[in-house]
Amino acid sequence: MNKNSALYQLMCLRMNGIMNSISNQDEEYQALLSEIDRHAARLEAIQLPKETMHLVDQCISGYNAAGSRYGMLAYLLGFSDCQELLLNPVLDGKESLAHEHI
């Protein structure tokens, strides 16, 4: 996706701004963070060698980056789906909210 597109810029604005306040208030997200903290404390208590801890950190960071990117792509997909539903005309029996009679 073009990182200069309006949709991408909107996603960045929303994800980097408003998501922080939303996630800070979300009980499920906060519970997940608490669980992660417990696991991290257990891992630290094992006192693995530094190179092993570095490898574990790289692995976890990779999963975090992939999950974050997946979430961004899902957000963009949702927006593009809304755009498709609202702005494009009905073609070949495709449903569109813009042409629905309320």
XYZ file of N, CA, C and O in Angstrom:
408
model
N 0.841 -1.181 0.000
C 0.000 0.000 0.000
C 0.881 1.237 0.000
O 1.920 1.266 0.635
N 0.437 2.246 -0.695
C 1.155 3.504 -0.777
C 1.118 4.218 0.574
O 0.057 4.574 1.070
N 2.292 4.404 1.164
C 2.363 5.028 2.486
C 2.035 6.515 2.468
O 1.880 7.124 3.517
N 1.900 7.088 1.286
C 1.521 8.499 1.164
C 0.022 8.682 0.947
O -0.456 9.805 0.886
N -0.709 7.578 0.834
C -2.152 7.677 0.593
C -2.858 8.242 1.819
O -2.389 8.132 2.954
N -3.995 8.842 1.579
C -4.786 9.411 2.670
C -5.202 8.336 3.663
O -5.184 8.551 4.876
N -5.561 7.163 3.143
C -5.974 6.064 4.012
C -4.843 5.637 4.931
O -5.038 5.445 6.130
N -3.646 5.511 4.390
C -2.498 5.111 5.203
C -2.171 6.181 6.241
O -1.886 5.877 7.397
N -2.239 7.445 5.855
C -1.961 8.538 6.785
C -2.998 8.574 7.913
O -2.658 8.787 9.075
N -4.253 8.339 7.571
C -5.309 8.287 8.582
C -5.073 7.135 9.544
O -5.202 7.289 10.764
N -4.696 5.981 9.008
C -4.411 4.826 9.857
C -3.294 5.156 10.841
O -3.396 4.870 12.026
N -2.219 5.782 10.356
C -1.105 6.141 11.237
C -1.550 7.105 12.324
O -1.190 6.948 13.497
N -2.332 8.094 11.951
C -2.828 9.064 12.919
C -3.665 8.390 13.994
O -3.464 8.610 15.188
N -4.581 7.533 13.577
C -5.465 6.861 14.528
C -4.714 5.848 15.385
O -4.911 5.776 16.587
N -3.840 5.048 14.758
C -3.126 4.005 15.486
C -2.111 4.594 16.460
O -1.933 4.086 17.558
N -1.429 5.648 16.064
C -0.388 6.216 16.911
C -0.919 7.215 17.930
O -0.225 7.541 18.882
N -2.114 7.677 17.766
C -2.662 8.656 18.690
C -3.737 8.083 19.590
O -3.535 7.850 20.770
N -4.843 7.804 19.024
C -6.026 7.422 19.788
C -5.920 6.010 20.353
O -6.434 5.734 21.427
N -5.218 5.114 19.657
C -5.115 3.735 20.146
C -4.479 3.652 21.531
O -4.850 2.786 22.324
N -3.547 4.531 21.840
C -2.912 4.492 23.159
C -3.931 4.700 24.273
O -3.945 3.965 25.259
N -4.797 5.685 24.112
C -5.788 5.931 25.164
C -6.820 4.806 25.221
O -7.262 4.421 26.301
N -7.176 4.260 24.081
C -8.139 3.156 24.054
C -7.545 1.922 24.733
O -8.190 1.281 25.564
N -6.306 1.580 24.380
C -5.691 0.386 24.959
C -5.432 0.546 26.448
O -5.500 -0.426 27.200
N -5.141 1.753 26.883
C -4.939 1.990 28.318
C -6.213 1.756 29.126
O -6.144 1.435 30.312
N -7.361 1.913 28.489
C -8.636 1.748 29.177
C -9.261 0.371 28.977
O -10.241 0.044 29.637
N -8.710 -0.429 28.083
C -9.288 -1.729 27.767
C -8.838 -2.770 28.797
O -7.644 -3.052 28.928
N -9.784 -3.348 29.508
C -9.471 -4.308 30.569
C -8.812 -5.574 30.040
O -7.895 -6.110 30.664
N -9.274 -6.077 28.907
C -8.670 -7.291 28.341
C -7.219 -7.056 27.954
O -6.354 -7.891 28.209
N -6.955 -5.926 27.327
C -5.586 -5.600 26.927
C -4.694 -5.468 28.157
O -3.580 -5.993 28.180
N -5.189 -4.803 29.176
C -4.403 -4.631 30.403
C -4.162 -5.971 31.089
O -3.086 -6.212 31.644
N -5.137 -6.867 31.047
C -4.965 -8.204 31.623
C -3.891 -8.981 30.859
O -3.076 -9.690 31.468
N -3.887 -8.845 29.535
C -2.845 -9.501 28.735
C -1.460 -8.973 29.099
O -0.500 -9.744 29.217
N -1.347 -7.683 29.296
C -0.063 -7.095 29.694
C 0.390 -7.628 31.046
O 1.584 -7.915 31.243
N -0.542 -7.780 31.966
C -0.201 -8.325 33.283
C 0.289 -9.766 33.171
O 1.250 -10.153 33.831
N -0.365 -10.538 32.321
C 0.055 -11.927 32.113
C 1.455 -11.972 31.498
O 2.299 -12.780 31.906
N 1.708 -11.099 30.541
C 3.034 -11.029 29.921
C 4.081 -10.671 30.972
O 5.175 -11.257 30.994
N 3.766 -9.727 31.835
C 4.710 -9.337 32.891
C 5.040 -10.516 33.801
O 6.197 -10.696 34.206
N 4.038 -11.339 34.123
C 4.290 -12.518 34.963
C 5.226 -13.495 34.261
O 6.159 -14.026 34.865
N 4.979 -13.729 32.990
C 5.845 -14.639 32.226
C 7.263 -14.073 32.117
O 8.241 -14.824 32.228
N 7.372 -12.778 31.888
C 8.689 -12.149 31.770
C 9.466 -12.270 33.085
O 10.683 -12.522 33.071
N 8.784 -12.114 34.202
C 9.442 -12.247 35.505
C 9.943 -13.674 35.710
O 11.056 -13.888 36.215
N 9.133 -14.652 35.303
C 9.558 -16.054 35.409
C 10.756 -16.333 34.515
O 11.696 -17.021 34.914
N 10.735 -15.790 33.318
C 11.844 -15.975 32.386
C 13.120 -15.334 32.928
O 14.195 -15.931 32.871
N 12.992 -14.161 33.487
C 14.150 -13.475 34.059
C 14.713 -14.244 35.248
O 15.932 -14.305 35.454
N 13.853 -14.853 36.022
C 14.285 -15.604 37.206
C 15.119 -16.825 36.838
O 15.933 -17.285 37.645
N 14.937 -17.351 35.652
C 15.709 -18.508 35.209
C 17.184 -18.150 35.039
O 18.045 -19.005 35.158
N 17.458 -16.884 34.766
C 18.816 -16.377 34.585
C 19.555 -17.117 33.460
O 20.640 -17.680 33.657
N 18.947 -17.095 32.316
C 19.570 -17.686 31.127
C 20.781 -16.855 30.708
O 20.876 -15.670 31.043
N 21.699 -17.455 29.969
C 22.841 -16.693 29.466
C 22.376 -15.503 28.603
O 21.304 -15.556 27.986
N 23.192 -14.452 28.551
C 22.825 -13.233 27.829
C 22.495 -13.499 26.370
O 21.529 -12.940 25.836
N 23.282 -14.352 25.708
C 23.019 -14.612 24.287
C 21.689 -15.338 24.094
O 20.971 -15.106 23.122
N 21.311 -16.176 25.023
C 20.021 -16.860 24.954
C 18.891 -15.864 25.184
O 17.889 -15.877 24.459
N 19.048 -15.003 26.166
C 18.031 -13.978 26.430
C 17.889 -13.032 25.229
O 16.772 -12.618 24.892
N 19.005 -12.733 24.585
C 18.967 -11.867 23.406
C 18.180 -12.540 22.286
O 17.363 -11.900 21.614
N 18.398 -13.826 22.099
C 17.664 -14.578 21.077
C 16.171 -14.621 21.405
O 15.326 -14.426 20.525
N 15.835 -14.858 22.663
C 14.431 -14.861 23.089
C 13.821 -13.486 22.837
O 12.708 -13.372 22.306
N 14.550 -12.424 23.164
C 14.072 -11.057 22.954
C 13.831 -10.781 21.474
O 12.804 -10.190 21.105
N 14.762 -11.212 20.629
C 14.590 -11.017 19.190
C 13.372 -11.763 18.664
O 12.629 -11.238 17.832
N 13.165 -12.963 19.152
C 12.016 -13.762 18.733
C 10.702 -13.082 19.147
O 9.787 -12.922 18.332
N 10.640 -12.666 20.385
C 9.425 -12.003 20.886
C 9.188 -10.688 20.146
O 8.051 -10.374 19.765
N 10.249 -9.934 19.924
C 10.128 -8.670 19.194
C 9.620 -8.902 17.778
O 8.800 -8.127 17.260
N 10.090 -9.965 17.147
C 9.614 -10.299 15.808
C 8.130 -10.625 15.782
O 7.393 -10.166 14.905
N 7.692 -11.420 16.749
C 6.266 -11.731 16.846
C 5.449 -10.460 17.112
O 4.368 -10.280 16.535
N 5.944 -9.591 17.974
C 5.247 -8.334 18.249
C 5.132 -7.475 16.995
O 4.073 -6.896 16.718
N 6.223 -7.363 16.239
C 6.209 -6.566 15.014
C 5.234 -7.150 13.995
O 4.479 -6.416 13.353
N 5.247 -8.479 13.854
C 4.335 -9.122 12.912
C 2.877 -8.925 13.336
O 2.016 -8.626 12.505
N 2.603 -9.068 14.633
C 1.241 -8.864 15.132
C 0.778 -7.433 14.959
O -0.378 -7.172 14.595
N 1.671 -6.500 15.197
C 1.345 -5.087 15.016
C 1.048 -4.782 13.554
O 0.073 -4.099 13.227
N 1.872 -5.288 12.664
C 1.660 -5.065 11.233
C 0.360 -5.716 10.773
O -0.392 -5.150 9.980
N 0.062 -6.901 11.289
C -1.181 -7.586 10.955
C -2.381 -6.719 11.361
O -3.345 -6.583 10.610
N -2.301 -6.139 12.562
C -3.376 -5.270 13.030
C -3.547 -4.048 12.143
O -4.670 -3.629 11.839
N -2.430 -3.463 11.710
C -2.504 -2.312 10.809
C -3.139 -2.696 9.482
O -3.973 -1.964 8.942
N -2.741 -3.851 8.957
C -3.317 -4.302 7.692
C -4.810 -4.583 7.830
O -5.595 -4.275 6.928
N -5.220 -5.143 8.968
C -6.647 -5.396 9.203
C -7.413 -4.076 9.271
O -8.525 -3.956 8.741
N -6.820 -3.078 9.900
C -7.436 -1.752 9.989
C -7.610 -1.170 8.582
O -8.678 -0.669 8.234
N -6.546 -1.243 7.785
C -6.612 -0.728 6.419
C -7.640 -1.491 5.586
O -8.377 -0.895 4.794
N -7.709 -2.796 5.765
C -8.687 -3.600 5.044
C -10.106 -3.179 5.422
O -10.972 -3.041 4.554
N -10.341 -2.957 6.705
C -11.662 -2.510 7.148
C -12.049 -1.182 6.527
O -13.184 -0.994 6.075
N -11.107 -0.262 6.482
C -11.392 1.026 5.859
C -11.641 0.876 4.361
O -12.556 1.496 3.815
N -10.826 0.075 3.693
C -11.029 -0.084 2.256
C -12.353 -0.803 1.979
O -13.017 -0.498 0.983
N -12.758 -1.716 2.854
C -14.061 -2.368 2.710
C -15.189 -1.348 2.844
O -16.149 -1.361 2.071
N -15.068 -0.456 3.823
C -16.087 0.596 3.997
C -16.143 1.498 2.779
O -17.229 1.852 2.303
N -14.976 1.858 2.268
C -14.913 2.694 1.074
C -15.601 1.994 -0.086
O -16.376 2.598 -0.819
N -15.318 0.728 -0.255
C -15.918 -0.052 -1.343
C -17.439 -0.098 -1.205
O -18.169 0.100 -2.169
N -17.910 -0.342 0.008
C -19.355 -0.436 0.235
C -20.073 0.893 0.042
O -21.178 0.945 -0.486
N -19.442 1.972 0.496
C -20.120 3.264 0.496
C -19.968 4.056 -0.800
O -20.878 4.803 -1.168
N -18.848 3.917 -1.459
C -18.569 4.808 -2.580
C -18.716 4.186 -3.958
O -18.947 4.895 -4.931
N -18.555 2.892 -4.083
C -18.608 2.279 -5.407
C -20.030 1.865 -5.747
O -20.764 1.365 -4.893
N -20.393 2.039 -7.001
C -21.760 1.665 -7.409
C -21.956 0.155 -7.366
O -21.002 -0.611 -7.373
N -23.217 -0.213 -7.329
C -23.561 -1.633 -7.318
C -23.232 -2.220 -8.688
O -23.687 -1.737 -9.714
N -22.422 -3.270 -8.684
C -22.049 -3.943 -9.922
C -22.328 -5.430 -9.787
O -21.984 -6.041 -8.791
N -22.940 -6.001 -10.765
C -23.171 -7.448 -10.815
C -23.781 -7.985 -9.524
O -23.323 -8.979 -8.980
N -24.748 -7.283 -8.969
C -25.432 -7.767 -7.787
C -24.692 -7.529 -6.489
O -25.120 -7.973 -5.444
N -23.566 -6.809 -6.531
C -22.816 -6.519 -5.310
C -23.633 -5.567 -4.445
O -24.207 -4.607 -4.930
N -23.660 -5.840 -3.156
C -24.395 -4.991 -2.240
C -23.620 -3.702 -1.985
O -22.399 -3.693 -1.951
N -24.341 -2.628 -1.790
C -23.718 -1.348 -1.469
C -24.637 -0.568 -0.554
O -25.831 -0.432 -0.813
N -24.086 -0.056 0.535
C -24.895 0.745 1.452
C -25.317 2.049 0.838
O -26.351 2.609 1.190
N -24.527 2.581 -0.092
C -24.848 3.847 -0.727
C -26.127 3.762 -1.552
O -26.791 4.773 -1.774
N -26.504 2.586 -2.012
C -27.665 2.417 -2.857
C -28.823 1.722 -2.136
O -29.822 1.391 -2.741
N -28.689 1.555 -0.864
C -29.727 0.892 -0.093
C -30.769 1.921 0.324
O -30.434 3.014 0.726
N -32.019 1.577 0.231
C -33.087 2.476 0.688
C -33.381 2.194 2.136
O -33.653 1.070 2.525
N -33.311 3.225 2.927
C -33.559 3.080 4.364
C -34.958 3.478 4.695
O -35.531 4.366 4.210
